PDB file of C-alpha atoms in Angstrom:
ATOM      1  CA  MET A 752      -4.110  -4.954 -23.040  1.00 80.00           C
ATOM      2  CA  THR A 753      -3.936  -6.014 -19.458  1.00 89.00           C
ATOM      3  CA  VAL A 754      -0.392  -6.534 -17.784  1.00 95.00           C
ATOM      4  CA  THR A 755       0.257  -8.398 -14.492  1.00 96.00           C
ATOM      5  CA  PHE A 756       2.973  -6.826 -12.370  1.00 94.00           C
ATOM      6  CA  ALA A 757       4.239  -8.397  -9.156  1.00 97.00           C
ATOM      7  CA  ARG A 758       6.387  -6.912  -6.432  1.00 97.00           C
ATOM      8  CA  THR A 759       7.901  -8.632  -3.175  1.00 97.00           C
ATOM      9  CA  VAL A 760       8.676  -7.762   0.365  1.00 97.00           C
ATOM     10  CA  THR A 761      10.301  -9.920   3.047  1.00 97.00           C
ATOM     11  CA  PHE A 762       9.495 -10.125   6.651  1.00 98.00           C
ATOM     12  CA  SER A 763       9.885 -12.190   9.680  1.00 98.00           C
ATOM     13  CA  CYS A 764       7.530 -13.163  12.466  1.00 97.00           C
ATOM     14  CA  ALA A 765       6.605 -15.795  14.858  1.00 96.00           C
ATOM     15  CA  HIS A 766       3.263 -17.575  15.454  1.00 94.00           C
ATOM     16  CA  ARG A 767       1.665 -20.335  17.336  1.00 93.00           C
ATOM     17  CA  TYR A 768      -0.726 -22.737  15.837  1.00 92.00           C
ATOM     18  CA  PHE A 769      -3.770 -23.353  18.318  1.00 89.00           C
ATOM     19  CA  ASN A 770      -7.441 -22.863  18.655  1.00 89.00           C
ATOM     20  CA  PRO A 771      -8.226 -21.092  21.820  1.00 85.00           C
ATOM     21  CA  GLN A 772     -11.587 -22.957  21.823  1.00 88.00           C
ATOM     22  CA  LEU A 773      -9.936 -26.264  22.109  1.00 92.00           C
ATOM     23  CA  ASN A 774      -8.107 -28.023  24.897  1.00 94.00           C
ATOM     24  CA  ASP A 775      -4.440 -28.900  24.759  1.00 93.00           C
ATOM     25  CA  ASP A 776      -5.154 -32.605  23.507  1.00 95.00           C
ATOM     26  CA  GLU A 777      -7.484 -31.434  20.773  1.00 96.00           C
ATOM     27  CA  ASN A 778      -4.945 -28.855  19.722  1.00 94.00           C
ATOM     28  CA  ARG A 779      -2.095 -31.328  19.635  1.00 94.00           C
ATOM     29  CA  ARG A 780      -4.201 -33.838  17.597  1.00 96.00           C
ATOM     30  CA  LEU A 781      -5.144 -30.931  15.206  1.00 94.00           C
ATOM     31  CA  TYR A 782      -1.757 -29.168  14.794  1.00 93.00           C
ATOM     32  CA  GLY A 783       0.650 -32.077  15.584  1.00 93.00           C
ATOM     33  CA  SER A 784       4.129 -30.759  16.038  1.00 89.00           C
ATOM     34  CA  LEU A 785       3.139 -27.265  15.037  1.00 89.00           C
ATOM     35  CA  TYR A 786       1.257 -26.812  18.378  1.00 91.00           C
ATOM     36  CA  ARG A 787       4.093 -25.386  20.601  1.00 90.00           C
ATOM     37  CA  ALA A 788       3.696 -23.275  23.719  1.00 87.00           C
ATOM     38  CA  ASP A 789       5.873 -20.430  22.568  1.00 88.00           C
ATOM     39  CA  GLY A 790       5.333 -20.817  18.756  1.00 91.00           C
ATOM     40  CA  PHE A 791       7.974 -20.618  16.173  1.00 92.00           C
ATOM     41  CA  GLY A 792       9.338 -18.170  13.613  1.00 94.00           C
ATOM     42  CA  HIS A 793       9.488 -17.974   9.845  1.00 94.00           C
ATOM     43  CA  ASN A 794      10.928 -15.829   7.232  1.00 97.00           C
ATOM     44  CA  PHE A 795       8.209 -14.868   4.788  1.00 97.00           C
ATOM     45  CA  LEU A 796       8.236 -13.611   1.094  1.00 98.00           C
ATOM     46  CA  LEU A 797       5.030 -11.690   0.121  1.00 98.00           C
ATOM     47  CA  GLU A 798       4.215 -11.266  -3.474  1.00 98.00           C
ATOM     48  CA  ALA A 799       1.637  -8.772  -4.464  1.00 98.00           C
ATOM     49  CA  HIS A 800       0.282  -9.107  -7.874  1.00 98.00           C
ATOM     50  CA  PHE A 801      -1.385  -6.220  -9.733  1.00 97.00           C
ATOM     51  CA  GLU A 802      -3.235  -6.253 -12.966  1.00 96.00           C
ATOM     52  CA  GLY A 803      -4.040  -3.203 -15.204  1.00 95.00           C
ATOM     53  CA  GLU A 804      -3.349  -1.336 -18.368  1.00 92.00           C
ATOM     54  CA  ILE A 805       0.013   0.403 -19.004  1.00 93.00           C
ATOM     55  CA  ASP A 806      -0.147   4.200 -18.500  1.00 90.00           C
ATOM     56  CA  SER A 807       1.179   5.714 -21.849  1.00 88.00           C
ATOM     57  CA  LYS A 808       2.808   8.508 -19.868  1.00 88.00           C
ATOM     58  CA  THR A 809       4.671   6.470 -17.271  1.00 89.00           C
ATOM     59  CA  GLY A 810       4.977   3.077 -18.836  1.00 92.00           C
ATOM     60  CA  MET A 811       3.714   1.426 -15.636  1.00 92.00           C
ATOM     61  CA  ILE A 812       0.416   0.028 -14.672  1.00 93.00           C
ATOM     62  CA  VAL A 813       0.958   1.308 -11.092  1.00 92.00           C
ATOM     63  CA  ASN A 814       3.759   3.406  -9.814  1.00 92.00           C
ATOM     64  CA  LEU A 815       6.482   1.247  -8.198  1.00 94.00           C
ATOM     65  CA  THR A 816       7.146   3.802  -5.582  1.00 95.00           C
ATOM     66  CA  ASP A 817       3.386   3.610  -4.340  1.00 95.00           C
ATOM     67  CA  VAL A 818       3.548  -0.245  -4.412  1.00 97.00           C
ATOM     68  CA  ASP A 819       6.850  -0.324  -2.355  1.00 97.00           C
ATOM     69  CA  ARG A 820       5.276   2.153   0.121  1.00 97.00           C
ATOM     70  CA  TRP A 821       2.126   0.038   0.414  1.00 97.00           C
ATOM     71  CA  LEU A 822       3.998  -3.023   0.920  1.00 97.00           C
ATOM     72  CA  LYS A 823       6.343  -1.688   3.524  1.00 97.00           C
ATOM     73  CA  ASP A 824       3.459  -0.237   5.280  1.00 96.00           C
ATOM     74  CA  VAL A 825       1.582  -3.455   5.712  1.00 96.00           C
ATOM     75  CA  ALA A 826       4.581  -5.688   6.210  1.00 97.00           C
ATOM     76  CA  THR A 827       5.911  -3.510   9.151  1.00 97.00           C
ATOM     77  CA  VAL A 828       2.781  -4.327  11.075  1.00 96.00           C
ATOM     78  CA  LEU A 829       3.845  -7.938  11.215  1.00 97.00           C
ATOM     79  CA  ASP A 830       7.589  -7.757  10.905  1.00 98.00           C
ATOM     80  CA  HIS A 831       9.370  -9.174  13.846  1.00 97.00           C
ATOM     81  CA  LYS A 832       6.154  -9.615  15.881  1.00 97.00           C
ATOM     82  CA  HIS A 833       4.516 -12.559  17.393  1.00 96.00           C
ATOM     83  CA  LEU A 834       1.439 -12.799  15.342  1.00 96.00           C
ATOM     84  CA  ASN A 835      -0.674 -14.288  18.186  1.00 93.00           C
ATOM     85  CA  GLU A 836      -0.445 -10.783  19.839  1.00 94.00           C
ATOM     86  CA  ILE A 837      -1.614  -8.814  16.837  1.00 94.00           C
ATOM     87  CA  PRO A 838      -5.280  -7.994  17.359  1.00 94.00           C
ATOM     88  CA  GLU A 839      -6.516  -9.701  14.068  1.00 92.00           C
ATOM     89  CA  PHE A 840      -4.885 -13.041  15.210  1.00 94.00           C
ATOM     90  CA  ARG A 841      -5.551 -13.018  18.948  1.00 89.00           C
ATOM     91  CA  ASN A 842      -8.623 -15.388  18.626  1.00 88.00           C
ATOM     92  CA  VAL A 843      -7.583 -17.386  15.658  1.00 91.00           C
ATOM     93  CA  SER A 844      -4.621 -19.536  14.639  1.00 91.00           C
ATOM     94  CA  PRO A 845      -2.431 -17.345  12.377  1.00 94.00           C
ATOM     95  CA  THR A 846      -2.105 -19.857   9.482  1.00 94.00           C
ATOM     96  CA  PRO A 847      -0.375 -18.820   6.302  1.00 96.00           C
ATOM     97  CA  GLU A 848      -3.830 -18.834   4.585  1.00 96.00           C
ATOM     98  CA  ARG A 849      -5.081 -16.318   7.264  1.00 96.00           C
ATOM     99  CA  ILE A 850      -1.893 -14.349   7.103  1.00 97.00           C
ATOM    100  CA  ALA A 851      -2.409 -14.094   3.252  1.00 98.00           C
ATOM    101  CA  GLN A 852      -5.887 -13.027   3.734  1.00 97.00           C
ATOM    102  CA  TRP A 853      -4.972 -10.339   6.069  1.00 97.00           C
ATOM    103  CA  PHE A 854      -2.400  -8.879   3.639  1.00 98.00           C
ATOM    104  CA  TYR A 855      -5.002  -8.883   0.757  1.00 98.00           C
ATOM    105  CA  SER A 856      -7.538  -7.009   3.115  1.00 97.00           C
ATOM    106  CA  ALA A 857      -4.875  -4.600   4.164  1.00 97.00           C
ATOM    107  CA  LEU A 858      -3.581  -3.969   0.564  1.00 97.00           C
ATOM    108  CA  GLU A 859      -6.839  -3.873  -1.468  1.00 97.00           C
ATOM    109  CA  PRO A 860      -8.149  -0.542   0.082  1.00 97.00           C
ATOM    110  CA  ARG A 861      -4.938   1.130  -0.961  1.00 96.00           C
ATOM    111  CA  VAL A 862      -5.387  -0.114  -4.514  1.00 96.00           C
ATOM    112  CA  THR A 863      -9.085   1.135  -4.549  1.00 95.00           C
ATOM    113  CA  ALA A 864      -8.083   4.529  -3.139  1.00 96.00           C
ATOM    114  CA  HIS A 865      -5.378   4.686  -5.881  1.00 93.00           C
ATOM    115  CA  VAL A 866      -8.047   3.947  -8.681  1.00 92.00           C
ATOM    116  CA  SER A 867     -10.105   6.578  -7.186  1.00 93.00           C
ATOM    117  CA  GLU A 868      -7.467   8.949  -7.359  1.00 92.00           C
ATOM    118  CA  LEU A 869      -6.870   8.169 -10.971  1.00 88.00           C
ATOM    119  CA  ARG A 870     -10.481   8.633 -11.790  1.00 90.00           C
ATOM    120  CA  SER A 871     -10.410  12.214 -10.085  1.00 93.00           C
ATOM    121  CA  ARG A 872      -7.729  12.990 -12.580  1.00 90.00           C
ATOM    122  CA  GLY A 873      -9.706  11.732 -15.521  1.00 88.00           C
ATOM    123  CA  ASP A 874      -7.742   8.686 -15.965  1.00 85.00           C
ATOM    124  CA  SER A 875     -10.025   5.683 -16.813  1.00 85.00           C
ATOM    125  CA  ARG A 876      -7.481   2.943 -16.353  1.00 86.00           C
ATOM    126  CA  LEU A 877      -8.306   0.046 -13.997  1.00 88.00           C
ATOM    127  CA  VAL A 878      -5.716  -1.259 -11.716  1.00 94.00           C
ATOM    128  CA  THR A 879      -6.661  -4.363  -9.366  1.00 95.00           C
ATOM    129  CA  LEU A 880      -4.877  -6.309  -6.793  1.00 97.00           C
ATOM    130  CA  ALA A 881      -4.993  -9.627  -8.537  1.00 97.00           C
ATOM    131  CA  LYS A 882      -3.690 -11.875  -5.735  1.00 98.00           C
ATOM    132  CA  ILE A 883      -1.486 -12.256  -2.813  1.00 98.00           C
ATOM    133  CA  ARG A 884       1.140 -15.085  -2.758  1.00 98.00           C
ATOM    134  CA  LEU A 885       2.692 -15.671   0.644  1.00 98.00           C
ATOM    135  CA  HIS A 886       5.779 -17.764   0.747  1.00 98.00           C
ATOM    136  CA  GLU A 887       6.541 -19.376   4.373  1.00 95.00           C
ATOM    137  CA  GLY A 888      10.042 -20.506   4.159  1.00 91.00           C
ATOM    138  CA  ASP A 889      11.078 -22.313   1.020  1.00 91.00           C
ATOM    139  CA  ALA A 890       8.595 -25.199   0.783  1.00 93.00           C
ATOM    140  CA  LEU A 891       5.135 -23.634   1.335  1.00 96.00           C
ATOM    141  CA  TRP A 892       3.157 -20.906  -0.366  1.00 97.00           C
ATOM    142  CA  ILE A 893      -0.383 -19.611  -0.419  1.00 97.00           C
ATOM    143  CA  ASP A 894      -2.270 -17.841  -3.194  1.00 98.00           C
ATOM    144  CA  TYR A 895      -5.142 -15.623  -2.044  1.00 98.00           C
ATOM    145  CA  GLY A 896      -7.326 -13.408  -4.126  1.00 95.00           C
ATOM    146  CA  PRO A 897     -10.656 -12.995  -5.783  1.00 87.00           C
TER     147      PRO A 897
END
């Protein structure tokens, strides 16, 4: 029996919508009011969804302490930062879609390492990062995953 488990973390950051390969007029046409010289900030809510089988010993599919550490570690990289100054977003517009993709790429190796650790202890359960849901404010969210 597979169970889906979700955990959230919040963070705040700023970003600027623009494509550095376009001139000001082209960026204004493409991004409209979102194209601002200094950018603007948001409060984000990140949901990480995990799927797996329940461990008969712990009653969990993945240890909540581990998940909280993973989420805190990756959210801290972006929290209270200007995303356009983060290396991964310097040459691209840090849209919610790309931010969600970044979170998935940052969390998935941790889950893979966790599964490898389970395997080394003889535990054959499979835990996967099913998706990332990133909420930008109250009216926008992105789902990203395989």
